[in-house]
Short mmCIF file of C-alpha atoms in Angstrom, two decimals:
data_model
loop_
_atom_site.label_atom_id
_atom_site.label_comp_id
_atom_site.label_asym_id
_atom_site.label_seq_id
_atom_site.Cartn_x
_atom_site.Cartn_y
_atom_site.Cartn_z
CA MET A 962 144.67 -12.49 20.04
CA ALA A 963 143.90 -9.88 17.62
CA LEU A 964 141.42 -12.20 15.79
CA LEU A 965 139.66 -12.91 19.16
CA THR A 966 139.58 -8.88 19.96
CA LEU A 967 138.05 -8.46 16.58
CA PHE A 968 135.61 -11.27 17.44
CA ILE A 969 134.34 -9.75 20.41
CA LEU A 970 133.82 -6.47 19.11
CA ILE A 971 131.74 -7.73 16.29
CA LEU A 972 129.56 -9.48 18.77
CA ILE A 973 128.93 -6.46 21.28
CA ALA A 974 128.24 -4.07 18.18
CA PRO A 975 125.08 -2.95 17.35
CA SER A 976 123.88 -4.29 13.96
CA SER A 977 123.16 -1.55 11.38
CA SER A 978 119.38 -2.79 11.24
CA ASN A 979 118.73 -2.39 14.50
CA ALA A 980 120.25 0.93 14.74
CA GLN A 981 117.66 2.12 12.23
CA TRP A 982 114.86 1.51 14.75
CA PRO A 983 113.69 4.61 16.70
CA PRO A 984 114.16 4.25 20.39
CA SER A 985 111.47 3.13 22.62
CA PRO A 986 108.35 5.78 23.41
CA GLY A 987 108.09 4.54 26.57
CA TYR A 988 104.59 4.72 26.39
CA TRP A 989 101.96 2.78 24.14
CA PRO A 990 98.94 4.42 23.83
CA SER A 991 97.07 2.00 21.66
CA SER A 992 96.92 -0.85 24.48
CA ARG A 993 94.40 1.57 26.65
CA PHE A 994 91.62 1.18 23.55
CA ARG A 995 89.59 -1.56 23.13
CA SER A 996 89.80 -3.25 19.39
CA MET A 997 86.64 -4.00 17.22
CA SER A 998 85.89 -5.51 14.33
CA PHE A 999 84.87 -4.11 11.25
CA TYR A 1000 80.85 -3.77 11.34
CA GLN A 1001 81.30 -2.62 15.29
CA GLY A 1002 82.48 0.74 13.96
CA TYR A 1003 82.43 0.78 10.01
CA ARG A 1004 80.45 0.73 7.21
CA ASN A 1005 81.24 0.19 3.43
CA LEU A 1006 80.94 3.44 1.41
CA TRP A 1007 81.95 3.05 -1.98
CA GLY A 1008 83.03 0.00 -4.43
CA TYR A 1009 81.39 -2.72 -2.21
CA SER A 1010 82.66 -5.51 -4.86
CA HIS A 1011 85.90 -4.43 -4.38
CA GLN A 1012 86.10 -5.09 -0.19
CA ARG A 1013 86.09 -8.28 1.56
CA VAL A 1014 85.68 -8.74 5.34
CA ASP A 1015 86.67 -11.91 7.21
CA PRO A 1016 86.25 -12.21 10.59
CA ASN A 1017 89.55 -10.74 11.68
CA ALA A 1018 90.24 -7.99 8.91
CA LEU A 1019 88.96 -6.21 5.87
CA THR A 1020 90.74 -6.14 3.04
CA ILE A 1021 89.99 -3.63 0.05
CA TRP A 1022 91.69 -3.20 -3.31
CA LEU A 1023 91.95 -1.04 -6.59
CA ASP A 1024 91.71 -2.52 -10.63
CA SER A 1025 90.89 -0.55 -13.66
CA THR A 1026 86.86 -0.29 -12.52
CA SER A 1027 87.01 0.50 -9.29
CA GLY A 1028 88.47 1.40 -5.82
CA SER A 1029 87.16 1.37 -2.49
CA GLY A 1030 86.06 2.76 0.80
CA PHE A 1031 84.96 2.60 4.39
CA LYS A 1032 83.36 5.04 6.62
CA SER A 1033 82.86 5.04 10.66
CA VAL A 1034 79.03 4.69 11.70
CA LYS A 1035 79.41 7.62 14.05
CA PRO A 1036 81.06 11.46 13.89
CA PHE A 1037 83.59 12.24 16.59
CA ARG A 1038 84.52 15.39 17.95
CA SER A 1039 87.83 13.98 19.36
CA GLY A 1040 88.96 10.79 19.86
CA TYR A 1041 91.99 7.94 19.05
CA PHE A 1042 91.49 6.43 15.51
CA GLY A 1043 93.65 3.25 14.64
CA ALA A 1044 94.18 0.88 12.40
CA SER A 1045 96.81 -2.26 11.50
CA VAL A 1046 97.61 -2.22 7.62
CA LYS A 1047 99.39 -4.27 5.24
CA LEU A 1048 100.13 -2.95 2.02
CA GLN A 1049 100.85 -4.35 -0.90
CA PRO A 1050 104.85 -4.80 -2.57
CA GLY A 1051 106.17 -4.31 -6.06
CA TYR A 1052 104.97 -1.50 -8.62
CA THR A 1053 102.06 0.46 -6.67
CA ALA A 1054 102.92 3.75 -7.98
CA GLY A 1055 99.70 6.22 -8.33
CA VAL A 1056 98.09 3.93 -6.01
CA ILE A 1057 96.83 5.56 -2.62
CA THR A 1058 95.67 3.71 0.73
CA ALA A 1059 94.67 5.71 3.30
CA PHE A 1060 93.05 6.13 6.60
CA TYR A 1061 91.82 9.49 7.89
CA LEU A 1062 89.31 11.74 9.57
CA SER A 1063 87.13 13.80 7.52
CA ASN A 1064 83.64 15.91 7.10
CA ASN A 1065 83.46 16.36 3.52
CA GLU A 1066 80.10 14.94 3.25
CA ALA A 1067 78.81 17.22 5.83
CA HIS A 1068 80.68 20.51 4.38
CA PRO A 1069 81.58 19.77 0.67
CA GLY A 1070 83.74 22.43 -0.22
CA PHE A 1071 84.54 23.39 3.08
CA HIS A 1072 85.56 20.73 4.68
CA ASP A 1073 88.36 19.49 7.29
CA GLU A 1074 90.20 16.66 7.08
CA VAL A 1075 93.67 14.79 8.96
CA ASP A 1076 94.83 12.82 6.75
CA ILE A 1077 97.26 9.42 7.20
CA GLU A 1078 98.26 8.03 3.17
CA PHE A 1079 100.29 5.66 1.92
CA LEU A 1080 101.84 6.90 -1.72
CA GLY A 1081 102.09 4.13 -3.71
CA THR A 1082 105.76 3.69 -5.07
CA THR A 1083 107.93 1.58 -7.85
CA PHE A 1084 109.98 -1.48 -7.91
CA GLY A 1085 112.97 -1.31 -5.51
CA LYS A 1086 111.46 2.22 -3.85
CA PRO A 1087 110.12 2.41 -0.35
CA TYR A 1088 106.38 3.28 0.26
CA THR A 1089 105.84 6.82 1.61
CA LEU A 1090 103.82 7.45 4.46
CA GLN A 1091 102.21 11.19 3.89
CA THR A 1092 100.77 12.77 6.89
CA ASN A 1093 98.56 15.92 6.40
CA VAL A 1094 95.63 18.39 7.33
CA TYR A 1095 93.22 20.31 5.91
CA ILE A 1096 91.05 23.16 7.83
CA ARG A 1097 87.84 24.93 6.29
CA GLY A 1098 88.34 24.35 2.82
CA SER A 1099 92.11 24.10 2.60
CA GLY A 1100 91.94 20.97 0.95
CA ASP A 1101 88.74 22.17 -1.56
CA GLY A 1102 90.04 24.62 -4.39
CA ARG A 1103 93.10 26.25 -3.79
CA ILE A 1104 94.85 23.49 -1.87
CA ILE A 1105 96.97 24.68 1.07
CA GLY A 1106 98.57 21.49 2.67
CA ARG A 1107 100.56 20.61 5.87
CA GLU A 1108 102.63 17.61 4.44
CA MET A 1109 104.58 15.66 6.35
CA LYS A 1110 106.59 12.99 4.77
CA PHE A 1111 108.12 9.91 6.04
CA HIS A 1112 110.06 6.57 5.03
CA LEU A 1113 109.35 4.47 7.61
CA TRP A 1114 112.13 2.48 9.59
CA PHE A 1115 110.10 -1.31 8.21
CA ASP A 1116 108.44 -2.32 5.50
CA PRO A 1117 105.54 -1.99 5.33
CA THR A 1118 104.00 -4.79 2.97
CA LYS A 1119 105.50 -7.34 4.77
CA ASN A 1120 103.32 -7.56 8.12
CA PHE A 1121 100.77 -5.45 9.93
CA HIS A 1122 101.76 -1.88 11.69
CA HIS A 1123 99.38 -0.08 13.73
CA TYR A 1124 98.88 3.34 12.43
CA ALA A 1125 96.89 5.97 14.32
CA ILE A 1126 95.40 9.39 14.41
CA LEU A 1127 94.69 11.46 18.12
CA TRP A 1128 92.89 14.23 17.63
CA SER A 1129 91.94 16.54 20.69
CA PRO A 1130 90.97 20.08 21.14
CA LYS A 1131 94.36 21.11 21.70
CA GLU A 1132 96.97 18.68 19.17
CA ILE A 1133 96.70 16.34 16.55
CA ILE A 1134 99.36 13.55 17.07
CA PHE A 1135 100.57 10.93 14.22
CA LEU A 1136 101.45 7.34 15.65
CA VAL A 1137 103.24 4.63 14.01
CA ASP A 1138 103.33 1.62 16.28
CA ASP A 1139 102.77 4.01 19.27
CA VAL A 1140 106.02 5.61 17.72
CA PRO A 1141 104.92 9.31 17.80
CA ILE A 1142 106.05 10.61 14.27
CA ARG A 1143 104.17 14.16 14.29
CA ARG A 1144 102.32 16.35 16.22
CA TYR A 1145 100.53 19.04 15.07
CA PRO A 1146 99.50 21.55 17.81
CA ARG A 1147 96.54 24.34 18.32
CA LYS A 1148 97.62 27.57 17.77
CA SER A 1149 94.66 29.51 16.68
CA ASP A 1150 91.31 28.36 15.74
CA ALA A 1151 91.86 29.32 11.98
CA THR A 1152 94.47 26.54 11.59
CA PHE A 1153 93.04 23.85 13.53
CA PRO A 1154 90.07 21.23 12.93
CA LEU A 1155 87.09 21.78 15.47
CA ARG A 1156 84.41 20.48 13.87
CA PRO A 1157 83.08 16.91 13.91
CA MET A 1158 84.75 14.37 11.45
CA TRP A 1159 84.22 10.79 10.52
CA VAL A 1160 86.78 7.93 10.22
CA TYR A 1161 87.31 6.76 6.71
CA GLY A 1162 90.02 4.40 4.78
CA SER A 1163 90.03 3.56 1.14
CA ILE A 1164 92.09 2.81 -1.79
CA TRP A 1165 92.13 4.76 -5.22
CA ASP A 1166 94.14 5.95 -7.90
CA ALA A 1167 95.81 8.98 -7.66
CA SER A 1168 97.85 8.90 -10.54
CA SER A 1169 98.07 12.68 -11.06
CA TRP A 1170 100.08 13.69 -7.95
CA ALA A 1171 100.90 10.51 -5.63
CA THR A 1172 104.24 8.83 -7.21
CA GLU A 1173 106.93 11.41 -7.05
CA GLU A 1174 104.47 14.51 -8.23
CA GLY A 1175 102.58 12.28 -10.71
CA LYS A 1176 105.84 11.17 -12.85
CA TYR A 1177 104.94 7.68 -12.27
CA LYS A 1178 101.18 6.47 -12.77
CA ALA A 1179 99.20 3.52 -11.91
CA ASP A 1180 100.00 0.35 -14.20
CA TYR A 1181 96.86 -1.98 -14.07
CA ARG A 1182 99.20 -4.87 -15.79
CA TYR A 1183 99.84 -5.26 -11.71
CA GLN A 1184 95.99 -5.30 -10.50
CA PRO A 1185 94.55 -5.67 -8.10
CA PHE A 1186 95.78 -3.66 -5.83
CA VAL A 1187 95.21 -4.61 -2.37
CA ALA A 1188 95.34 -3.45 1.24
CA SER A 1189 94.30 -5.36 4.72
CA TYR A 1190 93.28 -3.53 7.61
CA THR A 1191 92.50 -5.03 11.08
CA ASN A 1192 92.98 -4.26 14.97
CA PHE A 1193 90.38 -1.23 14.14
CA LYS A 1194 90.46 1.08 17.09
CA ALA A 1195 88.18 4.55 16.99
CA ALA A 1196 87.52 5.48 21.14
CA GLY A 1197 87.06 9.27 22.41
CA CYS A 1198 83.88 11.82 22.03
CA SER A 1199 81.45 11.28 19.57
CA ALA A 1200 79.65 13.98 18.12
CA TYR A 1201 76.77 12.93 20.53
CA SER A 1202 78.83 12.51 23.75
CA PRO A 1203 77.66 15.14 26.51
CA ALA A 1204 79.97 18.34 26.84
CA TRP A 1205 81.76 16.97 29.86
CA CYS A 1206 83.48 13.85 27.76
CA ARG A 1207 87.23 14.28 28.51
CA PRO A 1208 89.27 14.10 25.17
CA VAL A 1209 91.71 11.28 25.22
CA SER A 1210 95.63 11.34 25.41
CA ALA A 1211 98.82 10.16 23.74
CA SER A 1212 100.80 9.90 26.91
CA PRO A 1213 100.20 9.43 30.91
CA PHE A 1214 99.15 12.83 31.08
CA ARG A 1215 95.31 13.43 31.15
CA SER A 1216 95.82 16.88 30.00
CA GLY A 1217 97.39 15.71 26.81
CA GLY A 1218 101.01 16.47 25.40
CA LEU A 1219 103.91 14.15 25.07
CA THR A 1220 106.86 12.51 27.63
CA ARG A 1221 110.23 13.77 27.56
CA GLN A 1222 110.88 10.12 26.19
CA GLN A 1223 108.05 10.65 23.49
CA TYR A 1224 109.56 13.54 22.06
CA ARG A 1225 113.10 12.32 22.22
CA THR A 1226 111.27 9.48 19.78
CA MET A 1227 109.63 11.65 17.62
CA ARG A 1228 112.58 13.76 17.34
CA TRP A 1229 114.96 10.76 16.26
CA VAL A 1230 111.66 10.11 13.78
CA GLN A 1231 111.81 13.52 12.31
CA ARG A 1232 115.67 13.43 12.04
CA TYR A 1233 116.33 10.15 10.11
CA HIS A 1234 113.16 9.13 8.45
CA MET A 1235 111.16 12.46 7.59
CA VAL A 1236 111.69 13.50 3.67
CA TYR A 1237 109.36 16.57 3.68
CA ASN A 1238 108.17 19.33 5.58
CA TYR A 1239 106.12 21.64 4.48
CA CYS A 1240 107.43 24.05 7.06
CA LYS A 1241 110.85 23.75 5.56
CA ASP A 1242 109.80 24.02 1.98
CA TYR A 1243 110.55 27.75 1.04
CA LYS A 1244 109.12 27.39 -2.43
CA ARG A 1245 105.73 27.59 -0.24
CA ASP A 1246 103.60 30.98 0.59
CA HIS A 1247 104.03 30.44 4.16
CA SER A 1248 101.51 33.50 5.16
CA LEU A 1249 99.01 30.85 4.16
CA THR A 1250 100.25 28.50 7.04
CA PRO A 1251 101.01 30.92 9.85
CA GLU A 1252 101.63 28.06 12.36
CA CYS A 1253 105.09 27.29 10.93
CA TRP A 1254 106.32 30.27 12.56
CA GLY A 1255 103.55 30.92 15.02
#
């Protein structure tokens, strides 16, 4: 009888692997936006010889001679921007794979930027997904980052997963497989990007800081370092759209924000998978990041 009871308990108990997955957000914003092929919305920006476009995917790579990057055809003033990405396993220290918004070419030395960056790693350690926001030159010269970092609840090298940035005049929301992991609200014009930005992706050598503050460098014995992108989505108000163009939302609410269920899911991710929050870093000068306390 005791053995039967134990067997039943094993069957009904949730497995530890399932327990590590976030609860359902209850809403899937990516389903609202049409996927596009690479050339429908993007062009190569640099490292053309280190890029391959297949019918359903883009592959870019870094070796000792070059990395590669791409850029959207048009700039946007708000929208939903996503791509499904698969990363390289093994030793990738020092290597950054990125999907981000920026107007650096339009405003050099005084630009805005919204980042999703995968920080390469060493054998046996997980990738770190870094989200960041720069406003009006805070990423130029004296760097004032607004980083939140996460260890994902899955292995991003085994399959494609969808990563997205929703940017509206009132908020920025970062999503992984439609799970909101961070919401950055507009608390003031001084702490929020408002000028049009393009969508970028790239792979490059950031050995000076990417992995454990630069402790581990890119090792080109393991080259090439490869990243694959597919399921591109870029929808919203371009810089050329009429003034009445309505910003998109990450929730069923046309006014934006998140549902209660989405907030619960985001809090779960931040509780169990966030490994760094700039607002909780007491070594930082938070007079430079007033949104932490506003």
